[in-house]
């Protein structure tokens, strides 16, 4: 049985450096964007999603307030409004995905 060959020093692995692969860039963006920049970019791409999220949160908050005050009819109405706002948000997300998929096609 043959003895294993020693590993050459010219192909050593350095875990602190990213591997260099020709024609491959590990990141899409040249500089990493922060939370604020990403939020603004995503809001400009599809402004209906944050509007739907705010509507959902407002309906939920007001519905819970009405429930706490004992206004059960108004609370039920706001919970139904919350469901509609959630549906609007989901539809906005799906339409935004479809629009970005169509935009990326050549």
Coordinates of N, CA and C in Angstrom, one line a residue:
X1 N 0.8 -1.2 0.0 CA 0.0 0.0 0.0 C 0.9 1.2 0.0
X2 N 0.5 2.2 -0.8 CA 1.4 3.4 -1.0 C 1.1 4.4 0.2
X3 N 2.2 5.1 0.6 CA 2.1 6.1 1.6 C 1.4 7.3 1.1
X4 N 0.6 8.0 1.9 CA -0.1 9.2 1.4 C 1.0 10.3 1.2
X5 N 0.7 11.1 0.1 CA 1.6 12.2 -0.2 C 1.3 13.4 0.7
X6 N 2.4 14.2 1.0 CA 2.2 15.4 1.9 C 1.4 16.4 1.0
X7 N 0.7 17.2 1.7 CA -0.1 18.3 1.1 C 0.9 19.4 0.7
X8 N 0.9 20.0 -0.5 CA 1.8 21.0 -0.9 C 1.4 22.3 -0.2
X9 N 2.4 23.2 0.1 CA 2.1 24.4 0.8 C 1.5 25.5 -0.1
X10 N 1.6 25.3 -1.4 CA 1.1 26.4 -2.3 C -0.4 26.4 -2.4
X11 N -1.1 25.3 -2.1 CA -2.5 25.2 -2.1 C -3.1 25.2 -0.7
X12 N -2.5 25.9 0.2 CA -3.0 25.9 1.6 C -4.4 26.6 1.7
X13 N -5.1 26.2 2.6 CA -6.5 26.8 2.8 C -6.4 27.8 3.9
X14 N -6.9 29.1 3.6 CA -6.9 30.1 4.6 C -8.4 30.5 4.9
X15 N -8.9 30.1 6.0 CA -10.3 30.3 6.3 C -10.7 31.8 6.5
X16 N -9.7 32.6 6.7 CA -10.0 34.1 7.0 C -10.3 34.8 5.7
X17 N -9.9 34.2 4.5 CA -10.1 34.9 3.2 C -11.2 34.1 2.4
X18 N -12.0 34.9 1.7 CA -12.9 34.3 0.8 C -12.2 33.6 -0.4
X19 N -12.7 32.5 -0.9 CA -12.1 31.9 -2.0 C -12.3 32.7 -3.3
X20 N -11.3 32.7 -4.1 CA -11.3 33.5 -5.4 C -11.8 32.5 -6.5
X21 N -12.9 32.8 -7.0 CA -13.5 31.9 -8.1 C -13.7 32.8 -9.3
X22 N -13.1 32.5 -10.4 CA -13.2 33.3 -11.6 C -14.6 33.5 -12.1
X23 N -15.1 34.7 -12.3 CA -16.4 35.0 -12.8 C -17.5 34.9 -11.7
X24 N -17.1 34.8 -10.5 CA -18.1 34.8 -9.4 C -17.9 35.9 -8.4
X25 N -19.0 36.6 -8.1 CA -18.9 37.7 -7.1 C -19.8 37.2 -5.9
X26 N -19.2 37.1 -4.7 CA -20.0 36.6 -3.6 C -21.2 37.5 -3.2
X27 N -21.1 38.8 -3.5 CA -22.2 39.7 -3.1 C -22.8 40.4 -4.3
X28 N -24.0 40.7 -4.3 CA -24.7 41.4 -5.4 C -24.3 42.8 -5.3
X29 N -24.3 43.4 -4.2 CA -24.1 44.8 -4.0 C -22.6 45.1 -3.7
X30 N -22.1 46.2 -4.2 CA -20.7 46.5 -3.9 C -20.5 46.9 -2.4
X31 N -21.4 47.6 -1.9 CA -21.4 48.0 -0.5 C -22.6 47.5 0.2
X32 N -22.5 46.9 1.4 CA -23.6 46.4 2.1 C -24.5 47.5 2.6
X33 N -25.8 47.4 2.4 CA -26.8 48.4 2.8 C -27.3 48.1 4.2
X34 N -27.5 49.1 4.9 CA -28.1 49.0 6.3 C -29.6 48.8 6.3
X35 N -30.1 48.7 7.5 CA -31.6 48.5 7.6 C -32.4 49.6 7.0
X36 N -32.0 50.8 7.3 CA -32.7 52.0 6.8 C -32.7 52.1 5.3
X37 N -31.5 51.9 4.7 CA -31.4 52.0 3.2 C -32.3 50.9 2.6
X38 N -32.2 49.7 3.1 CA -33.0 48.6 2.6 C -34.5 48.8 2.7
X39 N -34.9 49.3 3.9 CA -36.3 49.6 4.1 C -36.8 50.6 3.1
X40 N -36.0 51.7 2.9 CA -36.4 52.7 1.9 C -36.5 52.2 0.5
X41 N -35.5 51.4 0.1 CA -35.5 50.8 -1.2 C -36.7 49.9 -1.4
X42 N -37.0 49.0 -0.4 CA -38.1 48.1 -0.6 C -39.4 48.8 -0.6
X43 N -39.5 49.9 0.2 CA -40.8 50.7 0.2 C -41.0 51.4 -1.1
X44 N -39.9 51.9 -1.7 CA -40.1 52.5 -3.1 C -40.4 51.5 -4.1
X45 N -39.9 50.2 -4.0 CA -40.2 49.2 -5.0 C -41.7 48.8 -4.9
X46 N -42.2 48.7 -3.7 CA -43.6 48.3 -3.5 C -44.2 49.0 -2.3
X47 N -44.8 50.2 -2.5 CA -45.2 51.0 -1.4 C -46.5 50.5 -0.8
X48 N -47.2 49.6 -1.4 CA -48.5 49.1 -0.8 C -48.3 48.2 0.4
X49 N -47.2 47.5 0.4 CA -47.0 46.6 1.5 C -46.9 47.3 2.9
X50 N -46.1 48.4 3.0 CA -46.1 49.1 4.3 C -47.4 49.7 4.6
X51 N -48.1 50.2 3.6 CA -49.4 50.8 3.9 C -50.4 49.7 4.4
X52 N -50.3 48.5 3.8 CA -51.2 47.4 4.4 C -50.8 47.0 5.8
X53 N -49.5 47.0 6.0 CA -49.0 46.6 7.4 C -49.5 47.7 8.4
X54 N -49.4 48.9 8.1 CA -49.9 50.0 9.0 C -51.4 49.9 9.2
X55 N -52.1 49.6 8.1 CA -53.6 49.4 8.2 C -53.9 48.3 9.1
X56 N -53.2 47.2 9.0 CA -53.4 46.0 9.8 C -53.2 46.3 11.3
X57 N -52.0 47.0 11.5 CA -51.7 47.3 12.9 C -52.7 48.3 13.5
X58 N -53.1 49.3 12.7 CA -54.1 50.2 13.2 C -55.4 49.6 13.6
X59 N -55.9 48.7 12.7 CA -57.2 48.0 12.9 C -57.1 47.1 14.2
X60 N -55.9 46.4 14.3 CA -55.8 45.6 15.5 C -55.7 46.4 16.8
X61 N -55.0 47.5 16.8 CA -54.8 48.3 18.0 C -56.2 48.9 18.4
X62 N -56.9 49.4 17.4 CA -58.2 50.0 17.7 C -59.2 49.0 18.1
X63 N -59.1 47.8 17.5 CA -60.0 46.7 17.9 C -59.8 46.3 19.3
X64 N -58.5 46.2 19.7 CA -58.2 45.8 21.1 C -58.7 46.8 22.1
X65 N -58.5 48.1 21.7 CA -58.9 49.2 22.5 C -60.4 49.2 22.7
X66 N -61.2 48.9 21.6 CA -62.6 48.8 21.7 C -63.1 47.6 22.6
X67 N -62.3 46.5 22.4 CA -62.6 45.3 23.3 C -62.4 45.6 24.7
X68 N -61.3 46.4 25.0 CA -61.0 46.7 26.4 C -62.1 47.6 27.0
X69 N -62.7 48.5 26.2 CA -63.7 49.5 26.6 C -65.1 48.8 26.7
X70 N -65.2 47.6 26.2 CA -66.5 46.9 26.2 C -67.4 47.2 25.0
X71 N -66.8 47.7 24.0 CA -67.6 47.9 22.7 C -67.4 46.7 21.8
X72 N -68.2 45.7 22.1 CA -68.0 44.4 21.4 C -68.3 44.5 19.9
X73 N -69.4 45.2 19.6 CA -69.7 45.4 18.1 C -68.6 46.0 17.4
X74 N -68.1 47.2 17.9 CA -67.0 47.9 17.2 C -65.8 47.0 17.1
X75 N -65.5 46.3 18.2 CA -64.3 45.4 18.3 C -64.4 44.3 17.2
X76 N -65.6 43.7 17.0 CA -65.8 42.7 16.0 C -65.6 43.3 14.6
X77 N -66.1 44.5 14.4 CA -65.9 45.2 13.1 C -64.4 45.5 12.8
X78 N -63.7 45.9 13.8 CA -62.3 46.2 13.6 C -61.5 44.9 13.4
X79 N -61.9 43.8 14.0 CA -61.2 42.5 13.7 C -61.5 42.1 12.3
X80 N -62.6 42.3 11.8 CA -62.9 42.0 10.3 C -62.2 42.9 9.4
X81 N -62.0 44.2 9.8 CA -61.2 45.1 9.1 C -59.8 44.7 9.0
X82 N -59.3 44.2 10.2 CA -57.9 43.7 10.2 C -57.7 42.6 9.3
X83 N -58.6 41.7 9.2 CA -58.5 40.5 8.2 C -58.5 41.1 6.8
X84 N -59.3 42.1 6.5 CA -59.3 42.7 5.1 C -57.9 43.3 4.8
X85 N -57.4 44.0 5.8 CA -56.1 44.7 5.7 C -55.0 43.7 5.5
X86 N -55.1 42.5 6.2 CA -54.1 41.5 6.0 C -54.2 40.9 4.6
X87 N -55.4 40.7 4.1 CA -55.5 40.2 2.8 C -55.0 41.2 1.7
X88 N -55.2 42.5 2.0 CA -54.7 43.5 1.1 C -53.1 43.4 1.1
X89 N -52.5 43.2 2.3 CA -51.1 43.2 2.4 C -50.5 42.0 1.6
X90 N -51.2 40.8 1.8 CA -50.7 39.6 1.1 C -50.8 39.8 -0.4
X91 N -51.9 40.4 -0.9 CA -52.1 40.6 -2.3 C -51.0 41.6 -2.8
X92 N -50.7 42.6 -2.0 CA -49.7 43.6 -2.4 C -48.3 42.9 -2.5
X93 N -48.0 42.0 -1.6 CA -46.8 41.2 -1.7 C -46.7 40.4 -2.9
X94 N -47.8 39.7 -3.2 CA -47.8 38.8 -4.4 C -47.7 39.6 -5.7
X95 N -48.4 40.7 -5.8 CA -48.3 41.6 -7.0 C -46.9 42.2 -7.1
X96 N -46.3 42.5 -6.0 CA -44.9 43.0 -6.0 C -43.9 42.0 -6.5
X97 N -44.1 40.7 -6.1 CA -43.3 39.6 -6.5 C -43.4 39.4 -8.0
X98 N -44.7 39.4 -8.4 CA -45.0 39.2 -9.9 C -44.4 40.3 -10.7
X99 N -44.5 41.5 -10.2 CA -43.9 42.7 -11.0 C -42.4 42.6 -11.1
X100 N -41.8 42.2 -10.0 CA -40.3 42.1 -10.0 C -39.8 40.9 -10.9
X101 N -40.6 39.9 -10.9 CA -40.3 38.7 -11.7 C -40.4 39.1 -13.2
X102 N -41.4 39.9 -13.6 CA -41.6 40.3 -14.9 C -40.5 41.3 -15.3
X103 N -40.1 42.2 -14.4 CA -39.1 43.2 -14.7 C -37.7 42.5 -14.9
X104 N -37.5 41.4 -14.2 CA -36.1 40.8 -14.4 C -36.0 39.9 -15.6
X105 N -37.1 39.7 -16.3 CA -37.1 38.9 -17.6 C -36.5 39.7 -18.7
X106 N -35.7 39.1 -19.5 CA -35.1 39.9 -20.6 C -36.0 40.3 -21.7

